[in-house]
GROMACS .gro file of C-alpha atoms in nm:
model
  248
    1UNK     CA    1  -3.970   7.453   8.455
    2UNK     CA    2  -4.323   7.383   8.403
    3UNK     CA    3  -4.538   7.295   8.721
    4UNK     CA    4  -4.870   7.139   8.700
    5UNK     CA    5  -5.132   7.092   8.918
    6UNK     CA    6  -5.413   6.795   8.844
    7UNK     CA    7  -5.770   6.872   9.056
    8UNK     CA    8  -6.060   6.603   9.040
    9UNK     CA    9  -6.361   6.712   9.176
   10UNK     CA   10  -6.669   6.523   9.233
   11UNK     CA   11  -6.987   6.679   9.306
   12UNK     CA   12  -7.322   6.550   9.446
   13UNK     CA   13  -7.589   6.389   9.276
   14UNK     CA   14  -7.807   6.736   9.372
   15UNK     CA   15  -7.510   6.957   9.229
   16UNK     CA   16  -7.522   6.762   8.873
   17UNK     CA   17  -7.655   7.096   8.708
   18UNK     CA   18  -7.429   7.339   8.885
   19UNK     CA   19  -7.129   7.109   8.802
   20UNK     CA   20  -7.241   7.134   8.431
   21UNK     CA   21  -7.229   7.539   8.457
   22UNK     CA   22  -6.870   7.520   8.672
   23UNK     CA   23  -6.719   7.457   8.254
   24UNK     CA   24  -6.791   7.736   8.143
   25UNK     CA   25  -6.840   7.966   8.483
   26UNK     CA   26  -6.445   7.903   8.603
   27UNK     CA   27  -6.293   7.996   8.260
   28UNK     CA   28  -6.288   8.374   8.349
   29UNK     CA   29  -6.122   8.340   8.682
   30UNK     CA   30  -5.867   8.064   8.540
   31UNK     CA   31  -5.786   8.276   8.264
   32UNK     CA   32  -5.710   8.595   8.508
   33UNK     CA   33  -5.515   8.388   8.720
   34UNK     CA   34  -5.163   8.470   8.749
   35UNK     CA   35  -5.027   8.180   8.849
   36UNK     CA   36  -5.156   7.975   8.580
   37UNK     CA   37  -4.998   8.007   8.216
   38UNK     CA   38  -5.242   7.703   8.081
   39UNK     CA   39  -5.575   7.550   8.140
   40UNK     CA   40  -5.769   7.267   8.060
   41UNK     CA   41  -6.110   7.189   8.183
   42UNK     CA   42  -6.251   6.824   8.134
   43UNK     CA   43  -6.542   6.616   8.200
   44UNK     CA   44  -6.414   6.241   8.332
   45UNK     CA   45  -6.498   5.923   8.164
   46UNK     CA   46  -6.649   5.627   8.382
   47UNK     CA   47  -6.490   5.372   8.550
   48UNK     CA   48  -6.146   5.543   8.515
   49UNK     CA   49  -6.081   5.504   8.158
   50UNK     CA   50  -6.114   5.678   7.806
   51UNK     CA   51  -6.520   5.607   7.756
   52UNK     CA   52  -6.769   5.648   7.538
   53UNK     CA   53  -7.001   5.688   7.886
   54UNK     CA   54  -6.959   6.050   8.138
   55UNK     CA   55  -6.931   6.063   8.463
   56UNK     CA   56  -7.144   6.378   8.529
   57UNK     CA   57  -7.044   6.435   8.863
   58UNK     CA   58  -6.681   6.410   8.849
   59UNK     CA   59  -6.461   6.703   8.648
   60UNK     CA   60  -6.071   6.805   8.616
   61UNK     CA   61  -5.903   7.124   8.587
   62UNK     CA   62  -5.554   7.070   8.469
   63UNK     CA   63  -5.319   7.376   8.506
   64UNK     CA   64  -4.939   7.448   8.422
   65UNK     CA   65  -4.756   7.713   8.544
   66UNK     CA   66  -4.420   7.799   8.689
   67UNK     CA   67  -4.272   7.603   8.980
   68UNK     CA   68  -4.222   7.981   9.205
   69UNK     CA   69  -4.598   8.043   9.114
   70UNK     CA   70  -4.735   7.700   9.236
   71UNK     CA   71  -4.703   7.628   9.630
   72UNK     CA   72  -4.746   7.241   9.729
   73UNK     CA   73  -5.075   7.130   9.877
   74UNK     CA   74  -5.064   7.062  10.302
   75UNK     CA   75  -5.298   6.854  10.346
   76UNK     CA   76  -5.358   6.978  10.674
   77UNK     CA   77  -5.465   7.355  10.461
   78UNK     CA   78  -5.589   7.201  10.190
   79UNK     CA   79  -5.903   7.456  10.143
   80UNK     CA   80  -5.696   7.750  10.218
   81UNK     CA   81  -5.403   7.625   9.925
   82UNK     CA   82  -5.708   7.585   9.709
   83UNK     CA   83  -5.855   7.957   9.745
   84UNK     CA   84  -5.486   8.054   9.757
   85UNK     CA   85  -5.402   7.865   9.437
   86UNK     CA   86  -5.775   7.920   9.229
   87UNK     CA   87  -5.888   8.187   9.373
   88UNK     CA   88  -6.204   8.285   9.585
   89UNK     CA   89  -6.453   8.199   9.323
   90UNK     CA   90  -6.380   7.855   9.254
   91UNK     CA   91  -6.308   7.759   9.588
   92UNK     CA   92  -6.635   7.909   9.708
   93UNK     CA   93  -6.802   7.745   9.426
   94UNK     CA   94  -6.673   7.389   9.502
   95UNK     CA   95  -6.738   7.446   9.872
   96UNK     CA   96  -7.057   7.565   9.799
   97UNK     CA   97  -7.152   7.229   9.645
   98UNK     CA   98  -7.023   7.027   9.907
   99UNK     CA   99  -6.788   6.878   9.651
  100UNK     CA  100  -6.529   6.618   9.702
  101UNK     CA  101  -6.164   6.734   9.532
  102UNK     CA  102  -5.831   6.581   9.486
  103UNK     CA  103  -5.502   6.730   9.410
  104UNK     CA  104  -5.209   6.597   9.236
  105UNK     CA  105  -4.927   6.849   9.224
  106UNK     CA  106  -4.652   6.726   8.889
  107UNK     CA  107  -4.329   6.799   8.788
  108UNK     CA  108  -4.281   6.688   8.411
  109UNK     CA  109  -3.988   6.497   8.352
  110UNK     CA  110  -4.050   6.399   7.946
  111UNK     CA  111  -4.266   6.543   7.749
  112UNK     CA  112  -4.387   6.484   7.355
  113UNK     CA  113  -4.601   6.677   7.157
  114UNK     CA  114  -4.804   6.976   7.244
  115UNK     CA  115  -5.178   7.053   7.340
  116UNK     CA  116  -5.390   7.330   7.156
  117UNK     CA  117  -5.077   7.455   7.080
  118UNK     CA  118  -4.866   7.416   7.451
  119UNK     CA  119  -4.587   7.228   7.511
  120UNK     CA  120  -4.463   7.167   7.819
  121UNK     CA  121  -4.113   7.185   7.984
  122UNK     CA  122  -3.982   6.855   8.064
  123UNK     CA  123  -3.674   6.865   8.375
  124UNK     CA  124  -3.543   6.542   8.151
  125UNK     CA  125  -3.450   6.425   8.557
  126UNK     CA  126  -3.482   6.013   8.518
  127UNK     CA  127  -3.685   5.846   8.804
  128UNK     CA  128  -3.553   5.602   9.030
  129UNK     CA  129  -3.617   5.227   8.979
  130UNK     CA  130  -3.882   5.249   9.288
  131UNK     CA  131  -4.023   5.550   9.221
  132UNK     CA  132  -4.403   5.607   9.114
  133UNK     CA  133  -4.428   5.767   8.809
  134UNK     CA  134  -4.761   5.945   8.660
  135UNK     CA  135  -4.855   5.966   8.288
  136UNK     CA  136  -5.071   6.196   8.084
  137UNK     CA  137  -5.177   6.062   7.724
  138UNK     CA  138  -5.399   6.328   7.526
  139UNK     CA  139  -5.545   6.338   7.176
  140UNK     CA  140  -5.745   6.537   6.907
  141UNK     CA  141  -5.917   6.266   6.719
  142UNK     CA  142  -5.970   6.336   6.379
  143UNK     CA  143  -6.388   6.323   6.330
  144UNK     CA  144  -6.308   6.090   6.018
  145UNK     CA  145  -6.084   5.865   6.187
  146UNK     CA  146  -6.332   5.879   6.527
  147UNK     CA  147  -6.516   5.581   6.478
  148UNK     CA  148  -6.199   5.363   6.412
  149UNK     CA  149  -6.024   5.493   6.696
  150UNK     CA  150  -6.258   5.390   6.960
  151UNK     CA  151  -6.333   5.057   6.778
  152UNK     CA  152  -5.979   4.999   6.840
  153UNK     CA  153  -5.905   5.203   7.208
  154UNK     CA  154  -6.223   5.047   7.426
  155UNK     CA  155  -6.115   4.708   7.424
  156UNK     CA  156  -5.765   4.795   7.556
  157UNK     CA  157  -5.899   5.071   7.766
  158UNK     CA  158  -6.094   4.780   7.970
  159UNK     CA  159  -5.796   4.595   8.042
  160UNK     CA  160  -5.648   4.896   8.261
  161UNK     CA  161  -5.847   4.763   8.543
  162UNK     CA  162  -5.631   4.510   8.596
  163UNK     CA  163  -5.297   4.612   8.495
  164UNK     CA  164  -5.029   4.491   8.758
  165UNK     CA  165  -4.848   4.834   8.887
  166UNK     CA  166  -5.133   5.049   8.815
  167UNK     CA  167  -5.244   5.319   9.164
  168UNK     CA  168  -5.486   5.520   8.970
  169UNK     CA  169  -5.616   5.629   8.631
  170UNK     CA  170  -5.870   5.859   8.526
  171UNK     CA  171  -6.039   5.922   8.156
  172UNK     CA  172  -6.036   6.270   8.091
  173UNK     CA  173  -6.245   6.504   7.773
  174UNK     CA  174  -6.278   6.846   7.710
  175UNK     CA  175  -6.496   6.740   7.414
  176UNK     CA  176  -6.674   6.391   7.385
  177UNK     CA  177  -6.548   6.191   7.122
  178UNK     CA  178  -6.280   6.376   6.966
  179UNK     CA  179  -6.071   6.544   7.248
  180UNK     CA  180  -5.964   6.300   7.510
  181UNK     CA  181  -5.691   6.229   7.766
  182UNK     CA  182  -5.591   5.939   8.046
  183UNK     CA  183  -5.447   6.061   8.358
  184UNK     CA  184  -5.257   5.718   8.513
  185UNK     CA  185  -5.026   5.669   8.836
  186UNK     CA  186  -4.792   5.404   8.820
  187UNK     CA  187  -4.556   5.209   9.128
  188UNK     CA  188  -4.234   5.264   8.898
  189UNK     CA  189  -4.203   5.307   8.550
  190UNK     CA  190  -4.086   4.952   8.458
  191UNK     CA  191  -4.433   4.845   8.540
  192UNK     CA  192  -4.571   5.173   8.299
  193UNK     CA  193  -4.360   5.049   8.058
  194UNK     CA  194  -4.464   4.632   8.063
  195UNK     CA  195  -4.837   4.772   8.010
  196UNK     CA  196  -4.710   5.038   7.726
  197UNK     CA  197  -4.452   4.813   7.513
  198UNK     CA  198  -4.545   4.432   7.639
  199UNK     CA  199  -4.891   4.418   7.611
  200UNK     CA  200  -5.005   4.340   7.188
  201UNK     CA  201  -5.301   4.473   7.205
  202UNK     CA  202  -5.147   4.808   7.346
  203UNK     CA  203  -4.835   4.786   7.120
  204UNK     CA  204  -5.123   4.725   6.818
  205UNK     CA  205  -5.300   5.038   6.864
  206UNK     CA  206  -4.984   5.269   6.941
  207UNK     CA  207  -4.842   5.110   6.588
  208UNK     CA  208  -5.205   5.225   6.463
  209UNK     CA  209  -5.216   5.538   6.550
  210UNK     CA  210  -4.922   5.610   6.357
  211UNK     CA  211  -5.060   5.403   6.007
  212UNK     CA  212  -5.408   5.529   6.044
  213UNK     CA  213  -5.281   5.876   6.166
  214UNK     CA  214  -5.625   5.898   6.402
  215UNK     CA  215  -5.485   6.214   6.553
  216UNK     CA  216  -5.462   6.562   6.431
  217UNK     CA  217  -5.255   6.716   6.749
  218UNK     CA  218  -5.134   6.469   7.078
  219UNK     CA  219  -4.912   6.494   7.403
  220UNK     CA  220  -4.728   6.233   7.627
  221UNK     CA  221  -4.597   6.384   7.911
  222UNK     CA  222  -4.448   6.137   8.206
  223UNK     CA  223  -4.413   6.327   8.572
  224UNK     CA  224  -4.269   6.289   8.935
  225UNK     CA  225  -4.527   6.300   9.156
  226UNK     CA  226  -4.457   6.596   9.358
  227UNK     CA  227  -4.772   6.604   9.655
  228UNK     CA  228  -5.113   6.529   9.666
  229UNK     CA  229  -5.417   6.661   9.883
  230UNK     CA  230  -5.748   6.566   9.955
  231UNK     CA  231  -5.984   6.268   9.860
  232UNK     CA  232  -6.169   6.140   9.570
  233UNK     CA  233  -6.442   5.854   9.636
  234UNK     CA  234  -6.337   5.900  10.026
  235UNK     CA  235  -5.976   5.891   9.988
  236UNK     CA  236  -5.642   6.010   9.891
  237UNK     CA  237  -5.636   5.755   9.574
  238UNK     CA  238  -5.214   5.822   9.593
  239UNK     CA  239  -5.095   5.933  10.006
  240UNK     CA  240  -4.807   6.128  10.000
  241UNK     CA  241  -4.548   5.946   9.918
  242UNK     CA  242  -4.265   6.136   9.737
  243UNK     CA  243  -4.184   6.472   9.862
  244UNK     CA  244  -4.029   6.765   9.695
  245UNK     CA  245  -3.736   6.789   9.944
  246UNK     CA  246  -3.694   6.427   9.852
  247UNK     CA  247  -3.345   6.309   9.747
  248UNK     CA  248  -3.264   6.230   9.400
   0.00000   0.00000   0.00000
């Protein structure tokens, strides 16, 4: 079963060049890493959302791996599971820069679709009524369809901030325009699934995606929050709350 592990890091204003170089620096050591069988890393959108605006001090590396290889975060040893879990370098790096990280530790439980080429394994293990439930929506916009697509996305995209049920959410890129993602954390997934299905404006631009075909490769993937460490904008946007050891 596929394991993945969700770190937001925010740097300081000082750092915005380093955090630039971090894209391209931390492929080598994420690549090497044993316990990771798939990386992304991404830029973050502002205010939360899929944006046509960066955030240039906040980035994500998204990993998957295999649920022996990927020890849950204490928060109490948070900086020691991150140089366990990434390795000297990119712990050094982050600590270097005084950054601010978050972890989200996922188990998927449905997944659609693949990214560059990945799929990943899905436990198929059906949430409880009252349990939180996280969602990752990516896509490969086609650069015809581009303008169209974010025509139609941004208006719906600003309703998010207001969605009843909604912890978190995060816009996520590893190239502006055409590759994007939204990373969202939801109280239970009847209240994903009012905002998904009920909403027309959302229901509008899931039934265009399919007529206008916008996308040349995309990936739903719904997970059980499994742990999270560490703070984003000075705190843990989701405390622990479920626990692997959980019943269910």
């Amino acid at each position: 079963m596929d394991r993945i592990v969700l770190t937001i890091t925010r740097y300081p204003a000082v750092h915005l060049l380093t955090a630039l170089h971090s894209m391209p620096f931390f492929r080598l050591p994420l690549s090497v890493n044993k316990r990771i069988g798939f990386y992304k890393l991404m830029g973050c959108g502002k205010n939360g959302v899929f944006s046509l605006q960066a955030d240039w001090r906040q980035y994500a590396v998204f990993t998957a791996g295999k649920a022996e290889d990927t020890p849950l975060p204490d928060p109490a040893t948070y900086e020691e599971w991150k140089k366990t879990f990434y390795g000297s370098f990119i712990s050094r790096w982050w600590r270097f820069c005084r950054c601010e990280t978050w972890t989200i530790v996922l188990e998927p439980i449905l997944s659609h679709g693949t990214w560059s080429g990945q799929s990943l394994t899905a436990s198929g293990r059906k949430p409880s009524e009252e349990e939180p439930v996280a969602v990752l929506t990516r896509a490969t916009i086609r650069p015809r369809k581009a303008w169209d697509f974010w025509k139609s996305v941004l208006p719906v995209q600003r309703q998010m901030k207001d969605i009843p049920g909604l912890t978190f959410s995060v816009g996520l890129g590893e190239i502006p325009l055409f590759r994007q993602a939204t990373f969202s954390i939801w109280q239970n997934e009847t209240q994903m699934k009012q905002f998904a299905y009920a909403r027309s404006r959302h229901k509008d631009v899931v039934k265009q995606t399919r007529e206008k075909q916008w996308y040349s490769e995309e990936m739903f993937t719904r997970f059980r929050v499994l742990q999270t460490a560490g703070t984003i904008f000075g705190k843990n946007p989701f405390p622990l709350q479920t626990q692997e050891d959980q019943p269910h």
